Coordinates of C-alpha atoms in Angstrom, one line a residue:
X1 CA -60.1 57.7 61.0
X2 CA -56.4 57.0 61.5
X3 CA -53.5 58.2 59.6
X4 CA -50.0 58.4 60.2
X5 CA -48.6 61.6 61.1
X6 CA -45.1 63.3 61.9
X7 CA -44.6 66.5 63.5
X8 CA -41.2 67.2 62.7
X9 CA -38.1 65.9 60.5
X10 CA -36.1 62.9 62.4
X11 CA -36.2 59.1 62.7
X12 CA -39.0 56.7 63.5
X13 CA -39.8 57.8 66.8
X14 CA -41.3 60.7 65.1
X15 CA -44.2 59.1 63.5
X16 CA -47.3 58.9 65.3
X17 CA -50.6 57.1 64.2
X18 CA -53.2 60.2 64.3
X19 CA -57.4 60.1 64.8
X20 CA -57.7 62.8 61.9
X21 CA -61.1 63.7 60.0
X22 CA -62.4 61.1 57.5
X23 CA -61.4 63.2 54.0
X24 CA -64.3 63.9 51.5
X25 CA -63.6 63.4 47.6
X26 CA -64.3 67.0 45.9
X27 CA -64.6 67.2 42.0
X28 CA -63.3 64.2 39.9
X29 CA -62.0 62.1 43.6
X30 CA -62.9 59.1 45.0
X31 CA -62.7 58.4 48.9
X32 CA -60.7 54.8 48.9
X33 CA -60.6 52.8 52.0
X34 CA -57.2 51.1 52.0
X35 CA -56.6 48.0 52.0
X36 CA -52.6 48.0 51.7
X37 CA -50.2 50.7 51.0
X38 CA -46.5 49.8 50.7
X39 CA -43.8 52.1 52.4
X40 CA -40.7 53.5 49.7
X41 CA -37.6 54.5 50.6
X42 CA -38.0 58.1 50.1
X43 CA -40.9 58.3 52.6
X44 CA -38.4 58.1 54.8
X45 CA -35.5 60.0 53.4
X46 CA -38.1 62.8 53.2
X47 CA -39.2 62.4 57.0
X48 CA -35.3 62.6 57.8
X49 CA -35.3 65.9 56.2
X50 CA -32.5 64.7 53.8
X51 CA -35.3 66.1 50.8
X52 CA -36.3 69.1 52.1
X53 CA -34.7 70.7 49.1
X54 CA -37.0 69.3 46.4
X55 CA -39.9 67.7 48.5
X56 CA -40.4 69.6 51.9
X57 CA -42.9 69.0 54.4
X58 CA -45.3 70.7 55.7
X59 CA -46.0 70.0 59.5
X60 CA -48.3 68.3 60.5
X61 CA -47.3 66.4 57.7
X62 CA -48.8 62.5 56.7
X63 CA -47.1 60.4 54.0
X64 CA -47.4 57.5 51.8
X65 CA -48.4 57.6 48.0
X66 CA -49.4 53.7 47.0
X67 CA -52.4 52.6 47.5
X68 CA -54.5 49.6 47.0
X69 CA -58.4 49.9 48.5
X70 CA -61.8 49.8 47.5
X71 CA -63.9 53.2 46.8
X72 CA -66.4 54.3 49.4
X73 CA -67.5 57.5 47.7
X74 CA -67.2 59.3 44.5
X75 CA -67.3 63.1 44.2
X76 CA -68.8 65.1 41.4
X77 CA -67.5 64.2 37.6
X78 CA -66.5 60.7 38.4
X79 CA -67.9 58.2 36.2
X80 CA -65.1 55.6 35.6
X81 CA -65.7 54.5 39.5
X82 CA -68.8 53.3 41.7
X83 CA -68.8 52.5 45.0
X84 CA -67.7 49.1 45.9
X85 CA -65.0 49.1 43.0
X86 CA -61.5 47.7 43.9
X87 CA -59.2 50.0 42.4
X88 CA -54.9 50.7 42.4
X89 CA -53.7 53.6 42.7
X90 CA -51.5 56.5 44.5
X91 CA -51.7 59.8 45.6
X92 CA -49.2 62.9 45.4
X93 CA -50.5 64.3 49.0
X94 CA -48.4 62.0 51.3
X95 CA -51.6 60.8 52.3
X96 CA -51.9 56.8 51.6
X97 CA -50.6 55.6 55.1
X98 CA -54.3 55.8 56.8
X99 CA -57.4 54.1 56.8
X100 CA -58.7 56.3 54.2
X101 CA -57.6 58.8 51.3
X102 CA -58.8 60.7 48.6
X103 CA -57.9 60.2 45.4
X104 CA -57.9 61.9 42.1
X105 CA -60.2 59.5 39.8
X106 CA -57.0 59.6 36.9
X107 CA -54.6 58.2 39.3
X108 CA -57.2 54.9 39.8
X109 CA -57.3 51.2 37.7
X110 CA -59.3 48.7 38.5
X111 CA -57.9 46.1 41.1
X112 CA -57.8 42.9 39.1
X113 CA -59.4 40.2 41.2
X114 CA -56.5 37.7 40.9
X115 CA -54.0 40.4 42.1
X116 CA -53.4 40.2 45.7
X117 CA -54.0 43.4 48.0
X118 CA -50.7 44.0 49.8
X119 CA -49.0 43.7 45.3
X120 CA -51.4 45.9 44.6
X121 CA -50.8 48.2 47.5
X122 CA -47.4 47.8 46.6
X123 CA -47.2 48.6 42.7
X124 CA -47.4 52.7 42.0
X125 CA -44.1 53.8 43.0
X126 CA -42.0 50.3 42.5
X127 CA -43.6 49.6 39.7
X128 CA -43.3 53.0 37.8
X129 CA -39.9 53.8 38.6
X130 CA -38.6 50.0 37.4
X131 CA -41.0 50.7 34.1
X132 CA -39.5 54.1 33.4
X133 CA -36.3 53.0 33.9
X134 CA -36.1 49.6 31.4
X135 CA -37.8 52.1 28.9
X136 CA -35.0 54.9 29.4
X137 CA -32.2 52.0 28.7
X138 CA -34.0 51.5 25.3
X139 CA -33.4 47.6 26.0
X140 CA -33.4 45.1 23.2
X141 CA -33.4 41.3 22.3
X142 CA -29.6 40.6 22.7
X143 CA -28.3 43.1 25.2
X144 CA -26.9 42.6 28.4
X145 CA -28.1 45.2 30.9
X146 CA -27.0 45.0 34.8
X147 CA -29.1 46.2 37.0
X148 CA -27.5 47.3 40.9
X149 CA -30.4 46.6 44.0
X150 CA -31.8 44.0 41.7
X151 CA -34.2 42.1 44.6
X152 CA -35.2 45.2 46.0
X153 CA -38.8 46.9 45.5
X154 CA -37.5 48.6 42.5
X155 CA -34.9 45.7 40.7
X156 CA -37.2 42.9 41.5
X157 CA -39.6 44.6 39.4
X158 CA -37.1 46.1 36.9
X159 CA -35.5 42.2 36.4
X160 CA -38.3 41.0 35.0
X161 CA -39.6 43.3 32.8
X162 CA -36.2 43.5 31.6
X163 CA -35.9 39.9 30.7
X164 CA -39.6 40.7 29.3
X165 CA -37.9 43.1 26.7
X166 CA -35.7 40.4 25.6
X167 CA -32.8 41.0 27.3
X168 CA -29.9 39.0 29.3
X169 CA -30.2 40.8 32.7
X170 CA -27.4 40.6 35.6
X171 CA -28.8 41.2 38.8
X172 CA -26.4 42.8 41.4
X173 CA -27.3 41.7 45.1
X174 CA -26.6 39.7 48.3
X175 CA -26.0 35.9 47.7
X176 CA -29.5 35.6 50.1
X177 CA -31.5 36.7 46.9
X178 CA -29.6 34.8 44.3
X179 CA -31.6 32.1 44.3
X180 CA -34.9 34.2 43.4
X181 CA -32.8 35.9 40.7
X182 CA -31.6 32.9 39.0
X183 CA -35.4 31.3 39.4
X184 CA -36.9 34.8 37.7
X185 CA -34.3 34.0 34.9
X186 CA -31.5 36.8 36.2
X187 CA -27.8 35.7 36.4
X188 CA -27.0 36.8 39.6
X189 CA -24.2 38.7 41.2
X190 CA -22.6 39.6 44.3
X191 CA -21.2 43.1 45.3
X192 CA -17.9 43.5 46.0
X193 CA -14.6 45.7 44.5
X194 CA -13.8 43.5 41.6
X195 CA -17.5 43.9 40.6
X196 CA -16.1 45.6 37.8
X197 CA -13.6 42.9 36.6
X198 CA -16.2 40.4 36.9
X199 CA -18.7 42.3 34.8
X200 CA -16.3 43.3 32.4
X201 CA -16.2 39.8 30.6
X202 CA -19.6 40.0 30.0
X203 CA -20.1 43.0 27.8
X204 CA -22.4 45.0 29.1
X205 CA -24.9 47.4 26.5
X206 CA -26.9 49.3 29.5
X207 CA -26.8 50.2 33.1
X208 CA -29.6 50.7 35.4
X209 CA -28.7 51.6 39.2
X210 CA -31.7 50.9 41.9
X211 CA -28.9 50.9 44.6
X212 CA -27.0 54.3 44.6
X213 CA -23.2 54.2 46.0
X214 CA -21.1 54.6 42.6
X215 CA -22.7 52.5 40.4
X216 CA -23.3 55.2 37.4
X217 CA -19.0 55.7 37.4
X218 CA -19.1 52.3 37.6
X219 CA -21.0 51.7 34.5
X220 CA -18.8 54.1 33.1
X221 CA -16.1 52.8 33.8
X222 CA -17.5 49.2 31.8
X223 CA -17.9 51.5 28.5
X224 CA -21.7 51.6 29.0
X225 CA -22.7 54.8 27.3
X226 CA -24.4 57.3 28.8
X227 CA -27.8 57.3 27.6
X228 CA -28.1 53.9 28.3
X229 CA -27.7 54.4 32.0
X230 CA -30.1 55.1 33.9
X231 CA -30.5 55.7 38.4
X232 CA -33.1 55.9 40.2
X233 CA -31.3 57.4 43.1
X234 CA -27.8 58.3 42.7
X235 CA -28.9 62.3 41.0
X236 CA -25.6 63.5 41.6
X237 CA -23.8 60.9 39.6
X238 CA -26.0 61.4 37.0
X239 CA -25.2 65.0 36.7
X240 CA -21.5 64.3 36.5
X241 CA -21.7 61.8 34.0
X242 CA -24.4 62.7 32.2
X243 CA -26.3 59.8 32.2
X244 CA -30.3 59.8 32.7
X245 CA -32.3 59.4 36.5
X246 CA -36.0 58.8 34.9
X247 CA -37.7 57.5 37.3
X248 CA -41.4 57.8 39.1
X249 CA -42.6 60.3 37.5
X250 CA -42.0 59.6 34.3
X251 CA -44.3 56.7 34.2
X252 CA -46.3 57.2 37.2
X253 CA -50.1 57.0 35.4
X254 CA -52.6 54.8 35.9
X255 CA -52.1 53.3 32.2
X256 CA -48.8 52.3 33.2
X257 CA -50.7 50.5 36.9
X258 CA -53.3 48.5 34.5
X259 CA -50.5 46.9 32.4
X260 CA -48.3 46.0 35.2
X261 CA -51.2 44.8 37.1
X262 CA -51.9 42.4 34.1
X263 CA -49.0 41.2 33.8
X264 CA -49.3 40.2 38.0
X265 CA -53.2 39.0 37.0
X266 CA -51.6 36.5 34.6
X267 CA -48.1 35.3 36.3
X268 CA -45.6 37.5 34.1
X269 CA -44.7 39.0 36.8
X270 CA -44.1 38.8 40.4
X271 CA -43.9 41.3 42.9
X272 CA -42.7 39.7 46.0
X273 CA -43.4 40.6 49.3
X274 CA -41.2 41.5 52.2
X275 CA -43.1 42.0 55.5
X276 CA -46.6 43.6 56.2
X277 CA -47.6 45.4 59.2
X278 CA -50.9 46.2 60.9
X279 CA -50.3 50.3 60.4
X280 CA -50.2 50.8 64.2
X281 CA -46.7 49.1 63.6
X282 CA -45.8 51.7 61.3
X283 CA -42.5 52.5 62.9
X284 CA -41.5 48.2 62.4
X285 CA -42.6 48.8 59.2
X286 CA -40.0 51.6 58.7
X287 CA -37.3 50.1 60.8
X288 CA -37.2 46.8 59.0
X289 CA -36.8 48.9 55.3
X290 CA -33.6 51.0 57.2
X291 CA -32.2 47.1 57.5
X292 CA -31.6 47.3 54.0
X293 CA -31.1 44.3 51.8
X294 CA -34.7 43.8 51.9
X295 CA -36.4 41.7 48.9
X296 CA -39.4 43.3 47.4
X297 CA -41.8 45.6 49.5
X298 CA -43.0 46.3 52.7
X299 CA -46.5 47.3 53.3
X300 CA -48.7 48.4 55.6
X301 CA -52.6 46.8 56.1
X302 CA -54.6 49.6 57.5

């Protein structure tokens, strides 16, 4: 089968699409052939080598941790799955970026049939990381929360479920994507240094940052206070300020996967969809998400 590959830490020109052995699902896994898996941000921060610290590879190292697919196989112990199901899902081997993967059975919820492949290839990490991070701002009807990188894979998401909690939410992007804010219900606004004079006025209760670059001093600096701020990126801001970075992993399960899928099943929410790529074009893929100012996700069809 194919898979992506990379050898060594450095830019795109490192990853390789790879004939490896087809994987086979040991005790309580399922062999999934993908259908879509999206491409995040850190997959390529961690390729760079700028996370060797907490995540570092292993060479010959694959990557990639949505998925979307349907299961070819089950291994011993699986009973929620048959063969033929189309399932959601992700993987913590950096493995999702090929034409197959093996998957632990807990980290699987059933595809939804009105849920299109490349959202559901797209949902794991996005959607997680925006879920764990409305929750850790403890949002309520009435507040005002401002959320920084509001059209990207992570705010998009983090917008509307926001709004969902009964909240006024300020999205903070490029005027390109203020038209998609204002039609999701998000008053949009631009980046810029008076950012902070124009958000004073409008009394902000919580913070949460999906862009990095100052924004937790920034929400600071608006009287937000500090438990009610949450990044997704910016760990070293958090640190000085003390304010929280849940992200991922604190509501990466596949409970959290069925209720967002749901939601996209019956039009609550939207998950919008930036570019996808055959995964031969891998390195497109990866060179159009280093463009920044991308809205939604990327993903790849294998």
């Amino acid at each position: 089968m194919k898979a992506v590959r990379f050898d060594r830490y450095g830019g795109i020109e490192v990853l390789q699409v790879a004939d490896v052995p087809m994987p086979e699902p040991s005790h309580d896994e399922a062999l999934v052939k993908v259908e879509a898996a999206s491409i995040n941000p850190g997959e390529a921060k961690i390729r760079e080598g700028l996370l060797h610290a907490m995540w570092p590879a292993t060479f010959p190292s694959g990557e990639g941790s949505d998925l979307a697919g349907v299961v070819t196989k089950v291994g011993p112990g699986v009973e929620s799955f048959t063969v033929g199901d189309e399932v959601i899902g992700f993987t913590d081997r950096r493995a999702s970026h090929a034409e197959y993967v093996v998957v632990e059975a807990k980290n699987l919820t059933i595809k939804l049939a009105k849920v299109p492949w490349e959202v559901a290839g797209s949902l794991a990490i996005a959607g997680s990381t925006a879920y764990a991070s409305v929750r850790a701002v403890s949002l309520k009807g009435g507040d005002t929360v401002a959320i920084s990188g509001a059209a990207g894979g992570v705010g998009s998401i983090a917008v509307q479920l926001a709004t969902r909690a009964g909240a006024t939410v300020i999205g903070i992007a490029s005027p390109a994507n203020h038209d998609w804010l204002a039609a999701h219900g998000v008053k949009p606004e631009s980046y810029g240094t008076d950012l902070v004079d124009r958000l004073r006025g409008a009394r902000i209760d919580a913070f949460i940052d999906a862009h990095g670059g100052g924004y937790v001093k920034l929400a600071v600096e608006l009287g937000v206070s500090r438990d009610r701020i949450d990044t997704i990126i910016d760990f070293a801001g958090a640190r000085e300020y003390g304010a929280k970075a849940e992200g991922s992993s604190a509501a990466l399960n596949a409970s959290v996967l069925a209720e967002l899928a749901a939601l996209i099943a019956s039009g609550d929410l939207e998950v919008p969809i930036a570019a996808t790529f055959p995964l031969d074009q891998v390195r497109a893929a990866f060179s159009l998400l280093g463009q920044g100012h991308i809205r939604g996700k990327i993903v790849l069809l294998p």
